[in-house]
Coordinates of C-alpha atoms in Angstrom, one line a residue:
M1 CA 119.1 141.4 113.4
S2 CA 118.6 138.1 112.1
Q3 CA 118.8 135.2 114.5
P4 CA 121.2 132.7 114.0
Q5 CA 119.7 129.3 112.5
P6 CA 120.5 126.1 114.4
Q7 CA 123.2 124.3 112.6
L8 CA 124.2 120.6 112.7
A9 CA 126.4 119.9 116.1
P10 CA 130.1 120.5 115.5
Q11 CA 130.7 116.7 116.5
P12 CA 128.2 114.2 115.2
L13 CA 126.0 112.9 118.1
T14 CA 126.9 109.5 119.5
C15 CA 124.5 106.4 119.1
A16 CA 124.0 106.9 122.9
E17 CA 123.3 110.7 122.8
Y18 CA 120.6 110.1 119.9
L19 CA 118.9 107.2 122.2
R20 CA 118.9 109.8 125.0
D21 CA 117.2 112.5 122.7
I22 CA 115.0 110.1 121.1
L23 CA 113.8 108.8 124.7
R24 CA 113.2 112.3 126.1
A25 CA 111.8 113.9 122.8
P26 CA 108.5 115.8 123.8
V27 CA 106.8 114.9 120.5
Y28 CA 103.7 113.4 122.7
E29 CA 102.5 117.0 123.6
V30 CA 101.1 117.1 120.0
A31 CA 101.7 113.7 118.3
Q32 CA 99.9 110.3 118.8
V33 CA 101.2 106.8 119.7
T34 CA 100.0 105.3 116.3
P35 CA 98.9 101.7 116.3
L36 CA 101.0 98.7 114.9
Q37 CA 98.4 96.7 112.8
T38 CA 98.4 93.3 111.5
M39 CA 97.8 92.8 108.0
S40 CA 95.9 89.6 107.9
R41 CA 95.2 89.0 104.3
L42 CA 98.9 90.0 103.2
S43 CA 100.4 87.8 106.1
E44 CA 98.5 84.8 104.8
R45 CA 99.5 85.6 101.4
L46 CA 103.2 85.9 102.0
G47 CA 103.7 83.3 104.7
N48 CA 104.8 86.1 107.2
H49 CA 103.5 88.1 110.1
V50 CA 103.1 91.3 108.5
H51 CA 102.4 94.6 110.8
L52 CA 102.0 98.1 109.9
K53 CA 102.4 101.2 111.8
R54 CA 99.9 103.4 111.2
E55 CA 101.8 106.9 111.2
D56 CA 98.7 108.1 108.6
R57 CA 96.8 108.4 112.2
Q58 CA 98.8 111.4 113.0
P59 CA 96.7 114.7 113.1
V60 CA 98.4 116.0 110.0
H61 CA 98.1 112.1 108.5
S62 CA 101.9 111.8 108.5
F63 CA 105.0 111.1 110.8
K64 CA 106.4 114.5 109.8
L65 CA 104.8 115.9 112.9
R66 CA 107.2 114.4 115.4
G67 CA 110.6 115.8 113.9
A68 CA 109.2 119.2 113.2
Y69 CA 107.7 119.6 116.7
N70 CA 111.0 118.1 118.4
M71 CA 113.2 120.6 116.9
M72 CA 110.5 123.7 117.4
A73 CA 110.5 122.8 120.9
Q74 CA 113.9 123.1 121.7
L75 CA 114.3 126.6 120.2
T76 CA 115.6 129.7 122.4
V77 CA 112.6 131.8 123.4
A78 CA 114.0 134.5 121.0
Q79 CA 113.9 132.1 117.9
Q80 CA 110.5 131.0 118.9
Q81 CA 109.2 134.8 119.0
A82 CA 110.9 135.5 115.9
G83 CA 108.9 132.6 114.2
V84 CA 110.1 129.5 111.9
I85 CA 110.1 128.9 108.1
A86 CA 110.3 126.0 106.1
A87 CA 110.1 125.0 102.4
S88 CA 107.6 122.0 101.4
A89 CA 104.9 121.0 99.3
G90 CA 103.6 118.2 101.5
N91 CA 103.8 116.8 104.7
H92 CA 106.6 118.7 106.3
A93 CA 104.7 121.9 105.8
Q94 CA 101.7 120.5 107.9
G95 CA 103.6 119.0 110.5
L96 CA 105.2 122.6 110.8
A97 CA 102.2 124.7 110.6
L98 CA 100.4 122.2 113.5
S99 CA 103.6 122.4 115.7
G100 CA 103.6 126.1 115.2
K101 CA 99.9 126.3 116.3
Q102 CA 100.8 123.9 119.4
L103 CA 103.5 125.9 120.4
G104 CA 102.6 129.3 119.8
V105 CA 105.2 130.1 117.0
Q106 CA 104.4 131.7 114.0
A107 CA 105.1 129.2 111.0
T108 CA 105.7 130.4 107.5
I109 CA 105.9 127.7 104.7
V110 CA 107.2 128.5 101.3
M111 CA 105.3 126.0 98.9
P112 CA 105.8 125.9 95.1
L113 CA 103.2 127.5 92.9
T114 CA 102.7 123.8 91.7
T115 CA 101.4 122.6 94.9
P116 CA 97.8 121.4 94.7
N117 CA 95.2 123.4 96.5
I118 CA 94.2 120.8 99.0
K119 CA 97.9 120.9 100.6
V120 CA 98.0 124.7 100.6
E121 CA 94.6 124.9 102.4
A122 CA 95.6 122.0 104.8
V123 CA 98.8 124.0 105.8
K124 CA 96.4 127.2 106.4
G125 CA 93.8 125.0 108.3
F126 CA 96.8 124.3 110.8
G127 CA 97.4 127.7 111.4
G128 CA 100.4 127.9 108.9
K129 CA 101.1 131.3 107.0
V130 CA 101.7 130.1 103.3
V131 CA 103.9 132.0 100.6
L132 CA 103.6 130.6 97.1
H133 CA 106.9 131.0 95.1
G134 CA 108.7 129.3 92.4
N135 CA 107.8 126.6 89.9
N136 CA 109.5 123.8 92.2
F137 CA 110.9 122.8 95.2
D138 CA 114.3 124.3 94.9
E139 CA 113.1 127.6 93.8
A140 CA 110.7 127.8 97.0
K141 CA 113.5 126.5 99.1
A142 CA 116.0 129.2 98.1
H143 CA 113.1 131.9 98.5
A144 CA 112.8 130.3 102.1
I145 CA 116.2 130.8 103.0
E146 CA 116.1 134.5 101.8
L147 CA 113.4 135.1 104.0
A148 CA 114.9 133.5 106.9
E149 CA 118.0 135.7 106.3
R150 CA 115.6 139.0 105.8
H151 CA 113.2 138.4 108.7
G152 CA 115.2 136.6 111.3
F153 CA 113.3 133.3 110.9
T154 CA 114.6 129.9 112.0
F155 CA 114.6 127.6 109.0
I156 CA 113.4 124.2 110.0
P157 CA 115.0 121.4 107.7
P158 CA 112.7 118.5 106.7
F159 CA 115.2 115.6 107.8
D160 CA 118.9 116.8 108.1
H161 CA 119.3 117.8 111.8
P162 CA 119.8 116.0 114.8
A163 CA 116.4 117.2 116.7
V164 CA 114.5 116.2 113.5
I165 CA 116.0 113.0 113.4
A166 CA 115.4 112.0 117.0
G167 CA 112.0 113.2 116.7
Q168 CA 111.3 110.6 113.9
G169 CA 113.2 108.1 115.9
T170 CA 110.3 108.0 118.2
I171 CA 108.4 105.7 116.0
G172 CA 111.1 102.9 116.7
M173 CA 110.7 103.3 120.3
E174 CA 106.9 102.6 119.6
L175 CA 107.7 99.8 117.5
L176 CA 109.5 97.9 120.5
Q177 CA 106.8 98.6 122.9
Q178 CA 104.2 97.4 120.6
N179 CA 106.0 94.3 119.5
G180 CA 109.3 93.2 121.1
H181 CA 109.6 90.3 118.7
L182 CA 110.2 91.7 115.2
D183 CA 112.7 90.3 112.9
Y184 CA 112.7 93.0 109.9
V185 CA 111.7 96.4 110.0
F186 CA 111.3 98.3 106.7
L187 CA 111.5 102.0 106.5
P188 CA 110.9 104.5 103.8
V189 CA 113.9 106.7 102.7
G190 CA 113.6 110.1 101.4
G191 CA 116.0 112.6 102.7
G192 CA 116.5 109.9 105.5
G193 CA 115.3 111.4 108.7
L194 CA 112.7 108.5 109.3
A195 CA 115.0 105.8 108.6
A196 CA 118.1 107.2 110.5
G197 CA 116.0 107.9 113.8
V198 CA 114.5 104.3 113.7
A199 CA 117.6 102.6 112.9
V200 CA 119.7 104.1 115.3
L201 CA 117.4 103.4 118.1
L202 CA 116.4 99.8 117.2
K203 CA 120.4 98.9 116.8
Q204 CA 121.1 100.3 120.1
L205 CA 118.4 98.3 121.8
L206 CA 117.5 94.9 119.8
P207 CA 120.5 95.1 117.2
Q208 CA 119.6 91.5 116.0
I209 CA 116.2 93.1 114.2
K210 CA 117.3 93.6 110.7
V211 CA 116.5 97.2 109.6
I212 CA 116.1 97.7 105.8
G213 CA 115.7 101.1 103.9
V214 CA 113.1 101.3 100.9
E215 CA 113.9 103.7 98.0
A216 CA 111.7 104.5 95.0
E217 CA 113.7 103.5 92.1
D218 CA 113.6 106.7 90.3
S219 CA 114.5 108.7 93.4
A220 CA 117.3 106.3 94.9
C221 CA 119.5 109.0 96.5
L222 CA 120.8 106.8 99.4
Q223 CA 121.8 103.9 97.2
A224 CA 123.7 106.4 95.1
A225 CA 125.4 107.7 98.0
L226 CA 126.2 104.2 99.1
D227 CA 127.8 103.4 95.8
A228 CA 129.8 106.7 95.9
G229 CA 130.5 106.7 99.7
E230 CA 129.2 110.0 100.1
P231 CA 126.0 111.9 99.3
V232 CA 125.7 112.6 95.5
T233 CA 123.0 114.7 93.9
L234 CA 120.7 113.0 91.5
D235 CA 120.0 114.7 88.1
H236 CA 116.3 113.7 88.3
V237 CA 113.9 112.3 90.4
G238 CA 110.5 110.7 89.7
M239 CA 107.4 112.5 91.4
F240 CA 105.0 109.8 91.6
A241 CA 106.2 109.0 95.3
D242 CA 106.6 112.9 95.8
G243 CA 107.1 112.4 99.7
V244 CA 110.5 110.8 99.1
A245 CA 111.5 112.5 95.7
V246 CA 114.9 114.0 97.3
K247 CA 117.6 114.6 95.1
R248 CA 120.3 114.2 97.5
I249 CA 120.3 112.6 101.0
G250 CA 121.2 114.5 104.0
D251 CA 124.9 114.5 105.4
E252 CA 123.8 113.2 108.8
T253 CA 121.0 111.0 107.6
F254 CA 123.5 109.3 105.3
R255 CA 126.1 108.9 108.1
L256 CA 123.3 107.1 110.2
C257 CA 121.9 105.0 107.6
Q258 CA 125.4 104.0 106.1
Q259 CA 126.1 102.9 109.8
H260 CA 122.8 101.1 110.9
L261 CA 120.9 100.0 108.2
D262 CA 121.6 96.3 107.3
D263 CA 120.3 96.8 103.6
V264 CA 118.6 99.0 100.9
I265 CA 116.0 97.8 98.3
T266 CA 114.5 100.0 95.5
V267 CA 110.8 99.4 94.2
S268 CA 109.2 100.5 91.1
S269 CA 106.1 102.8 90.9
D270 CA 104.0 99.8 89.7
E271 CA 105.0 97.7 93.2
I272 CA 104.3 101.0 95.2
C273 CA 100.6 100.9 93.5
A274 CA 100.4 97.3 94.5
A275 CA 101.2 98.1 98.1
V276 CA 98.8 100.7 98.1
K277 CA 96.1 98.2 97.2
D278 CA 97.5 95.9 99.7
I279 CA 96.9 98.3 102.6
F280 CA 93.4 99.3 101.4
E281 CA 92.1 95.8 101.2
D282 CA 93.4 94.7 104.8
T283 CA 93.0 98.3 106.4
R284 CA 90.5 100.2 104.3
A285 CA 93.3 103.2 104.8
I286 CA 94.1 104.9 101.8
A287 CA 98.2 105.6 101.8
E288 CA 99.7 108.2 99.7
P289 CA 102.7 106.5 97.4
S290 CA 105.2 107.4 99.7
G291 CA 103.5 106.3 102.6
A292 CA 103.0 102.7 100.8
L293 CA 106.9 102.6 100.1
S294 CA 108.1 100.4 102.9
L295 CA 105.6 97.8 102.6
A296 CA 106.2 97.6 98.7
G297 CA 110.0 97.0 100.0
L298 CA 108.9 94.3 102.4
K299 CA 106.9 92.3 99.8
K300 CA 109.7 92.5 97.3
Y301 CA 112.3 91.7 99.9
A302 CA 110.7 88.9 101.4
D303 CA 110.2 87.3 98.0
T304 CA 113.7 87.9 96.9
H305 CA 115.5 86.5 100.2
Q306 CA 112.7 83.8 100.6
I307 CA 111.6 84.9 104.0
H308 CA 109.0 82.8 105.9
Q309 CA 107.2 82.7 109.3
Q310 CA 109.1 85.9 110.5
Q311 CA 107.5 89.0 112.1
L312 CA 107.8 91.7 109.7
A313 CA 107.0 95.5 110.4
A314 CA 106.7 98.4 107.8
V315 CA 105.6 101.9 108.3
L316 CA 102.6 103.9 106.7
S317 CA 104.4 107.0 106.4
G318 CA 101.6 109.3 105.4
A319 CA 98.1 109.6 103.6
N320 CA 98.1 112.9 102.2
L321 CA 97.1 112.0 98.7
N322 CA 95.5 113.8 96.0
F323 CA 92.5 111.9 95.3
H324 CA 92.8 112.0 91.6
G325 CA 96.2 110.2 92.0
L326 CA 94.1 107.1 92.6
R327 CA 93.4 106.7 88.8
Y328 CA 97.0 105.8 88.3
V329 CA 97.1 103.6 91.4
S330 CA 94.2 101.7 90.2
E331 CA 95.5 101.3 86.7
R332 CA 98.8 100.0 87.6
C333 CA 98.4 98.1 90.9
E334 CA 97.8 94.9 88.9
L335 CA 101.1 95.1 87.0
G336 CA 102.9 96.0 90.2
E337 CA 101.5 92.5 91.6
K338 CA 102.5 90.9 88.6
R339 CA 98.7 89.8 88.1
E340 CA 98.7 91.4 84.6
G341 CA 100.9 91.0 81.6
I342 CA 101.0 93.5 78.6
L343 CA 101.8 92.0 75.2
A344 CA 102.4 93.5 71.5
V345 CA 101.4 90.3 69.7
T346 CA 101.5 90.2 65.5
I347 CA 98.6 88.2 64.2
P348 CA 97.6 87.4 60.7
E349 CA 95.1 89.3 59.1
R350 CA 92.7 86.5 58.5
Q351 CA 89.4 85.4 59.5
G352 CA 89.4 83.3 62.9
A353 CA 93.1 84.4 63.6
F354 CA 91.8 86.4 66.8
L355 CA 89.9 83.0 67.7
D356 CA 93.0 80.9 67.5
F357 CA 94.9 83.6 69.3
C358 CA 92.4 83.4 72.5
H359 CA 92.6 79.4 72.5
I360 CA 96.4 79.8 72.6
L361 CA 95.6 81.8 76.1
G362 CA 93.8 78.9 77.3
G363 CA 90.8 80.6 78.8
R364 CA 92.8 83.3 80.4
A365 CA 91.0 86.4 81.0
V366 CA 92.0 89.3 78.6
T367 CA 91.8 92.7 80.2
E368 CA 92.7 94.7 77.5
F369 CA 92.7 94.4 73.6
N370 CA 93.4 97.2 71.1
Y371 CA 93.4 96.8 67.5
R372 CA 92.8 98.7 64.4
Y373 CA 93.4 97.3 60.8
N374 CA 96.5 98.0 59.3
D375 CA 97.1 95.9 55.9
D376 CA 95.9 92.8 54.2
S377 CA 98.6 90.7 55.7
L378 CA 99.4 91.2 59.7
A379 CA 98.0 93.1 62.5
N380 CA 99.6 94.5 65.7
V381 CA 97.6 93.9 68.9
F382 CA 98.0 95.3 72.2
V383 CA 96.8 92.9 74.8
G384 CA 96.4 92.8 78.6
V385 CA 96.1 89.0 80.2
R386 CA 95.2 88.6 83.7
L387 CA 97.7 86.4 85.6
Q388 CA 97.3 84.2 88.8
Q389 CA 100.8 83.0 89.3
G390 CA 102.8 85.8 88.2
Q391 CA 106.1 85.9 85.9
D392 CA 106.2 82.3 85.3
E393 CA 102.7 82.1 84.2
L394 CA 103.4 85.4 81.7
D395 CA 106.7 83.7 80.4
N396 CA 104.5 80.3 79.7
I397 CA 102.0 82.5 77.7
I398 CA 104.6 84.1 75.7
A399 CA 106.2 80.7 74.8
D400 CA 103.0 79.3 73.6
L401 CA 102.1 82.3 71.7
R402 CA 105.7 81.8 69.8
H403 CA 105.3 78.4 69.3
G404 CA 101.8 78.9 67.8
G405 CA 103.7 81.1 65.2
Y406 CA 102.5 84.6 66.9
P407 CA 105.3 86.8 67.4
V408 CA 104.9 88.7 70.6
V409 CA 107.0 91.4 72.8
D410 CA 106.6 91.6 76.2
L411 CA 105.6 95.2 77.2
S412 CA 105.1 94.9 80.7
D413 CA 108.2 96.6 82.1
D414 CA 107.8 99.4 79.1
E415 CA 106.9 102.9 80.8
M416 CA 106.1 104.3 77.6
A417 CA 103.7 101.6 76.5
K418 CA 101.8 101.9 80.0
Q419 CA 101.8 105.4 80.1
H420 CA 100.9 106.6 76.7
V421 CA 100.6 104.0 73.8
R422 CA 98.0 101.9 75.1
Y423 CA 95.7 104.9 74.9
M424 CA 96.7 105.6 71.3
I425 CA 96.5 102.3 69.6
G426 CA 95.6 102.6 65.9
G427 CA 97.2 106.4 65.3
R428 CA 99.6 105.6 62.6
P429 CA 100.3 108.7 60.0
S430 CA 98.5 108.4 56.8
K431 CA 101.8 109.5 55.1
P432 CA 105.3 109.0 55.3
L433 CA 107.1 111.3 58.0
Q434 CA 110.6 112.1 59.1
E435 CA 109.2 111.6 62.9
R436 CA 111.2 111.5 66.0
L437 CA 109.6 110.4 69.5
Y438 CA 110.3 112.3 72.8
S439 CA 108.5 112.1 76.1
F440 CA 108.5 114.9 78.6
E441 CA 107.6 115.8 82.3
F442 CA 106.9 119.1 83.3
P443 CA 105.4 120.8 86.4
E444 CA 101.7 121.6 86.2
Y445 CA 101.9 125.3 86.9
P446 CA 99.6 127.9 85.2
G447 CA 100.7 128.0 81.4
A448 CA 103.3 125.3 81.4
L449 CA 101.6 123.2 78.6
L450 CA 100.8 126.7 76.7
K451 CA 104.6 127.4 77.3
F452 CA 105.4 123.7 75.8
L453 CA 103.5 124.1 72.7
N454 CA 104.4 127.8 72.0
T455 CA 108.2 126.9 72.5
L456 CA 108.3 124.0 70.5
G457 CA 105.3 123.8 68.1
T458 CA 106.1 127.1 66.3
R459 CA 109.5 125.9 65.6
W460 CA 108.9 122.1 64.6
N461 CA 105.8 120.5 63.4
I462 CA 104.4 118.2 66.2
S463 CA 103.0 114.9 64.5
L464 CA 101.8 113.2 67.5
F465 CA 100.8 114.2 70.9
N466 CA 99.5 112.4 74.0
Y467 CA 99.2 114.3 77.4
R468 CA 98.6 112.3 80.8
N469 CA 98.0 113.6 84.1
H470 CA 96.8 111.7 87.2
G471 CA 96.1 114.7 89.7
A472 CA 99.9 115.2 90.4
D473 CA 101.6 118.1 90.1
Y474 CA 103.4 117.4 87.0
G475 CA 102.0 116.1 83.3
R476 CA 103.5 113.7 81.2
V477 CA 103.6 114.4 77.4
L478 CA 104.4 111.9 74.3
C479 CA 105.3 114.2 71.5
G480 CA 106.3 113.4 67.9
F481 CA 108.3 116.1 65.7
E482 CA 108.8 115.9 62.1
L483 CA 112.8 116.3 61.9
E484 CA 115.1 116.0 59.0
Q485 CA 118.4 114.5 60.2
Q486 CA 120.1 117.7 59.8
D487 CA 117.8 119.1 62.4
I488 CA 118.2 116.7 65.3
L489 CA 121.3 118.3 66.8
S490 CA 119.7 121.8 66.9
F491 CA 116.6 120.5 68.3
T492 CA 118.1 118.3 71.1
S493 CA 120.4 121.6 72.1
Y494 CA 117.0 123.5 72.1
L495 CA 115.6 120.8 74.4
R496 CA 118.1 121.2 77.0
E497 CA 117.8 124.9 77.1
L498 CA 114.0 124.4 77.7
G499 CA 114.7 122.6 81.0
Y500 CA 112.1 120.2 81.0
Q501 CA 112.7 116.5 81.6
W502 CA 112.8 114.6 78.6
Q503 CA 113.8 111.4 76.6
D504 CA 114.3 110.1 73.1
E505 CA 111.5 107.4 72.6
T506 CA 112.0 106.9 68.8
E507 CA 113.4 103.5 69.2
N508 CA 110.7 102.2 71.5
P509 CA 109.1 98.8 70.6
A510 CA 105.7 100.0 71.8
Y511 CA 106.0 103.1 69.3
R512 CA 107.4 100.8 66.6
F513 CA 104.4 98.4 67.0
F514 CA 101.6 100.8 67.1
L515 CA 102.3 104.4 66.2
A516 CA 105.1 104.6 63.6
Q517 CA 104.8 104.5 59.8

């Protein structure tokens, strides 16, 4: 007979009950009190006192250990003997595995087939039993629940349970012990467990502290829930900050975040990359994207709200980064800091035109210049320019170029231009084509690219193809197809059936400038 799974309390816990549970959580039987480190360089740059809570210093290199252990320590003897199970491709899996090892409880973790081997081996190294199943998290979770029912395992959720929330809330207790004069605390939000636990504690003890939730703009499930007044399910989430790539915030975590967070801010992938760089420059630690999320929000919020000479804290929530993902971070961090601008500029095809163009730039460093001869009159160039003064400087450059007779389009926020087109400059077709352009994102399981090509390439002619992967468990493809007008409806219907995330990019200006006929 299967053991019952712990459910949310029939009546939600009061704030006082959460405070009690946080204060007596036994997490320090396995977790560490992590340092609150001052970021000297960033503090000077921002004109504030910036502190970083180093949860990357936990034995599993993330905060998830706290919540997993707190819940597992409270299971009955029968539940512990039966074992526990979870679905995770990352930090929750490692936290559960180490908690099980500490408590003598068998922990089974269902991980998608797409999970990088480094994460699988890390879970095994902490004593967890790994079951690889499914091509995404949803399929892995469904299998984990099925196994829980079949074998009597207790399912340990990653965020939406009072015991998990209370375990994560111990971070807030440490923050107050380490700096009782904080003015703002910035917390990453995925499913909301960390933000809920820390916020409910801070607002009970020092309510004057402003507590700000930070979300990745392509997985902002909390903001969507706040707008709707209740949790909603996002159609799609971006996977760059995979630790917070959650489609639906938890019911209990939403209740607490709605009640106790003072504000929520979203940040872009480029802004996250810039925060990864800031952390490295100040601490020499390498954060995973979701680990740098709250610092990215701190920087943006301080700038937007003109905050000066305040005590600001952010949580470095994890450092389980696939090393090859640093390629993407390195490419994009300057854009995230507004230290680089990307422009499409039309220049006349005559001798000395490029020299005149450089004179207008006024000696600024050119970080990238892509050009290929097109015709005898005009040429389109893809140019990167290093900036010292951010967006205002870029606006001045654009104004100077236009005044000098150079048509220009700012591509600094054009994802397709930054992800694909900059590597494909000069690839115009040699004959007229009825071409439409699409971008795709699909999981990196064995045979995924072959399936893509076999499914689409055998029915429609592929006229353009660029594949990019930065060590993540998903790949990005930019693909052109020869399509007559009467084929478009059936083609898009087929794309929906295929199940990959896709977007029509035919009208994208970067494509029109550099790749289209």
